Amino acid sequence: MIIKPLGPALNCAGRVLDLSRPRVMGILNVTPDSFSDGGVLYSGANLALDKVLHRVEQMVSEGADIIDIGGESTRPGAAAVSSQEEQDRVLPVIERLARDFDVVLSVDTSNPQLMLAAAASGVGFINDVRALARPGAIEAVAATGLPACLMHMQGEPSSMQQAPAYADVVADVMAFLTQRIEACTKLGVARRNLVIDPGFGFGKSAQHNLQLLNRLDQLQSLHCPILVGLSRKSLIGQVLKRPVSERLAGSLALAAIAAMRGAVIFRVHDVRETADAVRLCTSVFKEQVE
Ligand code: 8Y7
């Protein structure tokens, strides 16, 4: 089934992100231990700011609409970092990028203190893999007035892949997101500022991920823009038996399917290739070259 992915617009701290066409969110991990690109922006134990700036420049030139900056690895089995360490990793990068680039910055965090500090430093979007469940997170987002992504996860990264189980993964994820949307609107987050994400790979077996992707269009009934993160994920490795470095074609195929099922924001490592793939999807829906 193909459903038009036409969406509203998000006001990201004054930069308007029009969702009538798909948008690409480029991943910037300022962690020494992320799942597919851990440590590439480091020189030994220290973050190399010149590498960060070069990487962001490259993603922006390749068509990234949003840069998602994360300081806590959420790969399966990752250890938690302290709130202070997370802020020390992320805030200087946000401050510098906000000065140097004309692009929406997103902070990938579950930490309300960091949400507030990042908003004060110029981010325009909050991406929380814990769907604002930490105490004070909803209030923090409400105070910033920024759009936020609510992602579904079963369990915590340290143990989420041990035995994921659902009655019906699509129904369960939808019920969870519905409940989070209600909790957010009750505490003052505007509904138009909420984006939803089924959380591919977060407490899900390969079959759960396949069911969620094939039935992603059902999430459109929640009337929030849909964000997906499928880039290089283990689902691709499980089906194709490819290592992380050889998952580009698989990532693009899944992005195209997600676009056909109504996703509008794509969180990816490979910006240029994904932008091309989803632009072609849009051309097909619209039956128009532009
Ligand atoms: C996702 C995400 C990651 C995702 C959203 C990875 C931070 C793992 N995945 N955020 N973050 N959605 N919203 O493989 O799927 O990039 S980290």
Short mmCIF file of C-alpha atoms and ligand atoms in Angstrom, two decimals:
data_model
loop_
_atom_site.label_atom_id
_atom_site.label_comp_id
_atom_site.label_asym_id
_atom_site.label_seq_id
_atom_site.Cartn_x
_atom_site.Cartn_y
_atom_site.Cartn_z
CA MET A 1 0.00 0.00 0.00
CA ILE A 2 1.28 3.47 -0.84
CA ILE A 3 0.06 6.42 1.16
CA LYS A 4 1.07 9.97 0.38
CA PRO A 5 3.69 11.12 2.86
CA LEU A 6 2.57 14.75 2.76
CA GLY A 7 3.08 16.24 6.17
CA PRO A 8 2.89 19.53 7.98
CA ALA A 9 5.88 21.70 8.87
CA LEU A 10 8.00 21.66 12.01
CA ASN A 11 9.22 24.90 13.52
CA CYS A 12 12.74 24.07 14.70
CA ALA A 13 13.80 27.16 16.67
CA GLY A 14 12.86 29.47 13.82
CA ARG A 15 14.02 27.20 10.98
CA VAL A 16 10.95 25.77 9.33
CA LEU A 17 11.22 22.18 8.16
CA ASP A 18 8.56 21.65 5.55
CA LEU A 19 7.58 17.97 5.56
CA SER A 20 5.75 18.02 2.24
CA ARG A 21 8.90 16.27 1.01
CA PRO A 22 11.14 13.77 2.79
CA ARG A 23 13.95 15.07 4.97
CA VAL A 24 17.30 13.53 5.76
CA MET A 25 18.78 13.59 9.26
CA GLY A 26 22.52 12.96 9.22
CA ILE A 27 23.98 11.08 12.18
CA LEU A 28 26.80 12.69 14.15
CA ASN A 29 28.03 10.42 16.93
CA VAL A 30 30.31 12.16 19.37
CA THR A 31 30.85 8.88 21.20
CA PRO A 32 33.97 6.76 21.25
CA ASP A 33 31.88 3.54 20.97
CA SER A 34 28.94 3.81 18.53
CA PHE A 35 27.70 0.83 16.66
CA SER A 36 28.69 1.53 13.06
CA ASP A 37 31.07 4.48 13.23
CA GLY A 38 32.31 4.49 16.82
CA GLY A 39 35.41 6.56 17.37
CA VAL A 40 35.88 7.79 13.77
CA LEU A 41 35.72 11.42 14.94
CA TYR A 42 38.25 10.82 17.69
CA SER A 43 42.01 11.19 17.99
CA GLY A 44 42.79 8.65 20.66
CA ALA A 45 40.49 9.40 23.59
CA ASN A 46 39.73 13.00 22.48
CA LEU A 47 37.04 14.21 20.13
CA ALA A 48 38.71 15.83 17.09
CA LEU A 49 36.71 19.00 16.38
CA ASP A 50 38.24 19.42 12.92
CA LYS A 51 36.96 15.96 11.95
CA VAL A 52 33.52 16.82 13.34
CA LEU A 53 33.31 20.07 11.37
CA HIS A 54 34.48 18.37 8.19
CA ARG A 55 31.92 15.58 8.61
CA VAL A 56 29.07 18.05 9.19
CA GLU A 57 30.13 20.16 6.21
CA GLN A 58 30.08 17.03 4.10
CA MET A 59 26.62 15.93 5.32
CA VAL A 60 25.17 19.41 4.76
CA SER A 61 26.62 19.58 1.24
CA GLU A 62 25.15 16.15 0.55
CA GLY A 63 21.66 17.35 1.44
CA ALA A 64 21.20 16.79 5.17
CA ASP A 65 18.30 18.87 6.53
CA ILE A 66 19.01 17.98 10.18
CA ILE A 67 22.18 16.95 12.01
CA ASP A 68 21.49 14.61 14.95
CA ILE A 69 24.17 14.95 17.61
CA GLY A 70 24.47 12.18 20.18
CA GLY A 71 26.82 11.69 23.11
CA GLU A 72 25.52 8.42 24.53
CA SER A 73 25.84 5.20 22.55
CA THR A 74 22.57 3.25 22.45
CA ARG A 75 23.92 0.29 20.51
CA PRO A 76 22.87 -3.07 22.00
CA GLY A 77 24.88 -3.73 25.15
CA ALA A 78 26.26 -0.18 25.41
CA ALA A 79 27.08 1.09 28.88
CA ALA A 80 25.33 4.23 30.14
CA VAL A 81 27.36 7.45 30.45
CA SER A 82 27.00 9.97 33.25
CA SER A 83 24.84 13.03 32.64
CA GLN A 84 27.89 15.25 33.06
CA GLU A 85 30.01 13.29 30.61
CA GLU A 86 27.23 13.29 28.03
CA GLN A 87 26.84 17.08 28.35
CA ASP A 88 30.60 17.62 28.20
CA ARG A 89 30.76 15.65 24.94
CA VAL A 90 27.79 17.23 23.23
CA LEU A 91 27.38 20.87 24.30
CA PRO A 92 30.68 22.27 22.92
CA VAL A 93 29.90 20.60 19.59
CA ILE A 94 26.39 22.06 19.49
CA GLU A 95 27.68 25.54 20.31
CA ARG A 96 30.23 25.39 17.52
CA LEU A 97 27.86 23.92 14.92
CA ALA A 98 25.15 26.46 15.76
CA ARG A 99 27.66 29.22 14.99
CA ASP A 100 29.10 27.70 11.82
CA PHE A 101 26.19 26.01 10.00
CA ASP A 102 22.79 26.97 8.68
CA VAL A 103 21.06 23.66 9.35
CA VAL A 104 18.64 22.29 11.94
CA LEU A 105 20.55 20.72 14.83
CA SER A 106 19.00 17.87 16.77
CA VAL A 107 20.18 16.56 20.12
CA ASP A 108 19.94 12.79 20.60
CA THR A 109 19.42 12.49 24.35
CA SER A 110 17.08 11.28 27.10
CA ASN A 111 18.52 13.70 29.63
CA PRO A 112 16.25 16.67 30.48
CA GLN A 113 19.17 18.81 31.67
CA LEU A 114 20.92 18.36 28.35
CA MET A 115 17.68 19.04 26.44
CA LEU A 116 17.41 22.44 28.14
CA ALA A 117 21.09 23.31 27.74
CA ALA A 118 21.11 22.18 24.10
CA ALA A 119 18.04 24.30 23.33
CA ALA A 120 19.76 27.31 24.89
CA SER A 121 22.80 26.57 22.67
CA GLY A 122 20.84 26.50 19.43
CA VAL A 123 19.37 23.07 18.77
CA GLY A 124 16.02 23.01 16.98
CA PHE A 125 14.93 19.41 17.55
CA ILE A 126 15.06 16.80 20.34
CA ASN A 127 15.46 13.12 19.51
CA ASP A 128 14.77 10.86 22.47
CA VAL A 129 15.04 7.07 22.10
CA ARG A 130 13.25 6.82 25.47
CA ALA A 131 10.24 8.87 24.27
CA LEU A 132 10.63 11.50 27.03
CA ALA A 133 10.11 8.90 29.76
CA ARG A 134 12.84 10.15 32.12
CA PRO A 135 11.46 12.33 34.94
CA GLY A 136 11.35 15.94 33.78
CA ALA A 137 11.92 15.20 30.08
CA ILE A 138 8.42 16.12 28.90
CA GLU A 139 8.51 19.31 30.97
CA ALA A 140 11.92 20.18 29.50
CA VAL A 141 10.66 19.76 25.93
CA ALA A 142 7.53 21.77 26.74
CA ALA A 143 9.70 24.56 28.15
CA THR A 144 11.86 24.68 25.00
CA GLY A 145 8.88 24.75 22.63
CA LEU A 146 10.89 22.55 20.24
CA PRO A 147 9.68 19.59 18.20
CA ALA A 148 10.66 16.20 19.58
CA CYS A 149 10.81 12.63 18.34
CA LEU A 150 9.18 9.96 20.52
CA MET A 151 10.81 6.61 19.78
CA HIS A 152 9.63 3.20 20.93
CA MET A 153 12.10 0.96 22.73
CA GLN A 154 11.43 -2.23 24.68
CA GLY A 155 13.79 -2.40 27.66
CA GLU A 156 17.11 -0.57 27.87
CA PRO A 157 20.09 -0.75 25.49
CA SER A 158 22.11 -2.88 27.94
CA SER A 159 19.64 -5.78 27.65
CA MET A 160 17.01 -4.95 25.00
CA GLN A 161 18.08 -7.60 22.46
CA GLN A 162 18.05 -10.50 24.94
CA ALA A 163 14.44 -11.67 24.50
CA PRO A 164 12.22 -9.12 22.77
CA ALA A 165 8.57 -10.23 22.96
CA TYR A 166 5.26 -8.69 21.84
CA ALA A 167 1.65 -9.79 21.55
CA ASP A 168 1.52 -7.89 18.23
CA VAL A 169 4.51 -5.69 17.62
CA VAL A 170 2.68 -3.12 15.47
CA ALA A 171 -0.27 -2.82 17.85
CA ASP A 172 2.03 -2.70 20.90
CA VAL A 173 4.25 0.01 19.42
CA MET A 174 1.20 2.03 18.38
CA ALA A 175 -0.34 1.73 21.85
CA PHE A 176 2.93 2.86 23.42
CA LEU A 177 3.28 5.85 21.08
CA THR A 178 -0.36 6.82 21.61
CA GLN A 179 0.19 6.81 25.36
CA ARG A 180 3.39 8.89 25.05
CA ILE A 181 1.67 11.43 22.76
CA GLU A 182 -1.09 11.80 25.38
CA ALA A 183 1.41 12.17 28.24
CA CYS A 184 3.23 14.88 26.27
CA THR A 185 0.19 16.89 25.26
CA LYS A 186 -1.12 16.73 28.83
CA LEU A 187 2.06 18.37 30.09
CA GLY A 188 2.06 21.14 27.52
CA VAL A 189 3.92 19.84 24.46
CA ALA A 190 2.03 20.94 21.35
CA ARG A 191 0.84 18.00 19.29
CA ARG A 192 2.16 19.63 16.12
CA ASN A 193 5.64 19.36 17.69
CA LEU A 194 5.56 15.58 18.04
CA VAL A 195 7.25 13.17 15.64
CA ILE A 196 6.98 9.38 16.11
CA ASP A 197 9.39 6.53 15.44
CA PRO A 198 8.87 2.75 15.86
CA GLY A 199 12.50 2.35 16.94
CA PHE A 200 13.90 -0.25 14.56
CA GLY A 201 16.33 -2.52 16.39
CA PHE A 202 15.44 -1.31 19.88
CA GLY A 203 14.20 -4.45 21.65
CA LYS A 204 13.05 -6.14 18.42
CA SER A 205 13.86 -9.38 16.64
CA ALA A 206 14.47 -9.37 12.87
CA GLN A 207 10.88 -10.48 12.36
CA HIS A 208 9.55 -7.70 14.59
CA ASN A 209 11.50 -5.17 12.54
CA LEU A 210 10.18 -6.62 9.26
CA GLN A 211 6.59 -6.50 10.52
CA LEU A 212 6.99 -2.91 11.70
CA LEU A 213 8.43 -1.79 8.38
CA ASN A 214 5.91 -3.62 6.23
CA ARG A 215 3.03 -2.17 8.26
CA LEU A 216 4.58 1.24 8.95
CA ASP A 217 1.65 2.93 7.15
CA GLN A 218 -0.55 2.00 10.14
CA LEU A 219 1.38 4.52 12.26
CA GLN A 220 -0.01 7.27 10.03
CA SER A 221 -3.30 6.95 11.92
CA LEU A 222 -1.58 8.65 14.89
CA HIS A 223 -1.31 11.83 12.77
CA CYS A 224 2.29 12.65 13.60
CA PRO A 225 5.16 12.75 11.11
CA ILE A 226 7.07 9.44 11.05
CA LEU A 227 10.85 9.30 11.50
CA VAL A 228 12.78 6.09 10.83
CA GLY A 229 16.28 4.91 11.62
CA LEU A 230 17.21 1.89 9.52
CA SER A 231 20.67 2.91 8.35
CA ARG A 232 23.16 0.00 8.48
CA LYS A 233 21.11 -1.75 11.18
CA SER A 234 21.42 -5.40 12.10
CA LEU A 235 18.18 -6.31 10.32
CA ILE A 236 20.09 -5.78 7.06
CA GLY A 237 22.94 -7.94 8.33
CA GLN A 238 20.53 -10.67 9.38
CA VAL A 239 18.81 -10.85 5.99
CA LEU A 240 21.79 -10.21 3.70
CA LYS A 241 24.65 -11.55 5.87
CA ARG A 242 26.68 -8.41 5.29
CA PRO A 243 28.96 -6.64 7.76
CA VAL A 244 28.14 -3.05 8.78
CA SER A 245 30.51 -1.64 6.14
CA GLU A 246 28.54 -3.34 3.33
CA ARG A 247 24.98 -2.35 4.17
CA LEU A 248 24.47 0.71 1.95
CA ALA A 249 22.30 -0.99 -0.70
CA GLY A 250 20.25 -2.66 2.03
CA SER A 251 19.85 0.65 3.87
CA LEU A 252 18.61 2.37 0.70
CA ALA A 253 16.13 -0.39 -0.08
CA LEU A 254 14.67 -0.13 3.43
CA ALA A 255 14.57 3.69 3.26
CA ALA A 256 12.63 3.48 -0.02
CA ILE A 257 10.13 1.05 1.51
CA ALA A 258 9.74 3.29 4.56
CA ALA A 259 9.14 6.28 2.27
CA MET A 260 6.44 4.30 0.46
CA ARG A 261 4.81 3.55 3.81
CA GLY A 262 4.77 7.22 4.83
CA ALA A 263 8.03 7.96 6.65
CA VAL A 264 9.17 11.57 6.17
CA ILE A 265 12.38 11.88 8.19
CA PHE A 266 15.24 9.45 7.62
CA ARG A 267 18.04 9.20 10.18
CA VAL A 268 21.06 7.96 8.25
CA HIS A 269 24.81 7.70 7.92
CA ASP A 270 24.83 7.93 4.09
CA VAL A 271 23.19 11.27 3.36
CA ARG A 272 23.66 11.75 -0.38
CA GLU A 273 22.57 8.24 -1.32
CA THR A 274 19.50 8.33 0.95
CA ALA A 275 18.49 11.78 -0.29
CA ASP A 276 18.58 10.44 -3.87
CA ALA A 277 16.59 7.32 -2.99
CA VAL A 278 13.79 9.11 -1.14
CA ARG A 279 13.63 11.91 -3.70
CA LEU A 280 12.92 9.34 -6.37
CA CYS A 281 10.20 7.85 -4.17
CA THR A 282 8.58 11.29 -3.91
CA SER A 283 8.78 11.77 -7.67
CA VAL A 284 6.97 8.48 -8.16
CA PHE A 285 4.16 9.36 -5.69
CA LYS A 286 3.71 12.74 -7.30
CA GLU A 287 4.14 11.36 -10.83
CA GLN A 288 6.24 14.42 -11.44
CA VAL A 289 9.92 15.05 -12.05
CA GLU A 290 10.05 17.88 -9.49
C1 8Y7 B 1 17.66 5.54 16.18
C2 8Y7 B 1 17.85 6.70 16.92
C3 8Y7 B 1 19.63 5.42 17.06
C4 8Y7 B 1 16.40 5.36 15.52
C5 8Y7 B 1 15.78 7.53 16.41
C6 8Y7 B 1 21.79 3.49 15.32
C7 8Y7 B 1 19.69 7.59 18.35
C8 8Y7 B 1 21.42 3.34 16.73
N1 8Y7 B 1 18.77 4.75 16.25
N2 8Y7 B 1 16.94 7.69 17.04
N3 8Y7 B 1 19.10 6.61 17.48
N4 8Y7 B 1 15.51 6.40 15.67
N5 8Y7 B 1 14.82 8.47 16.50
O1 8Y7 B 1 21.98 2.39 14.70
O2 8Y7 B 1 16.10 4.36 14.89
O3 8Y7 B 1 21.95 4.56 14.76
S1 8Y7 B 1 21.20 4.87 17.57
#
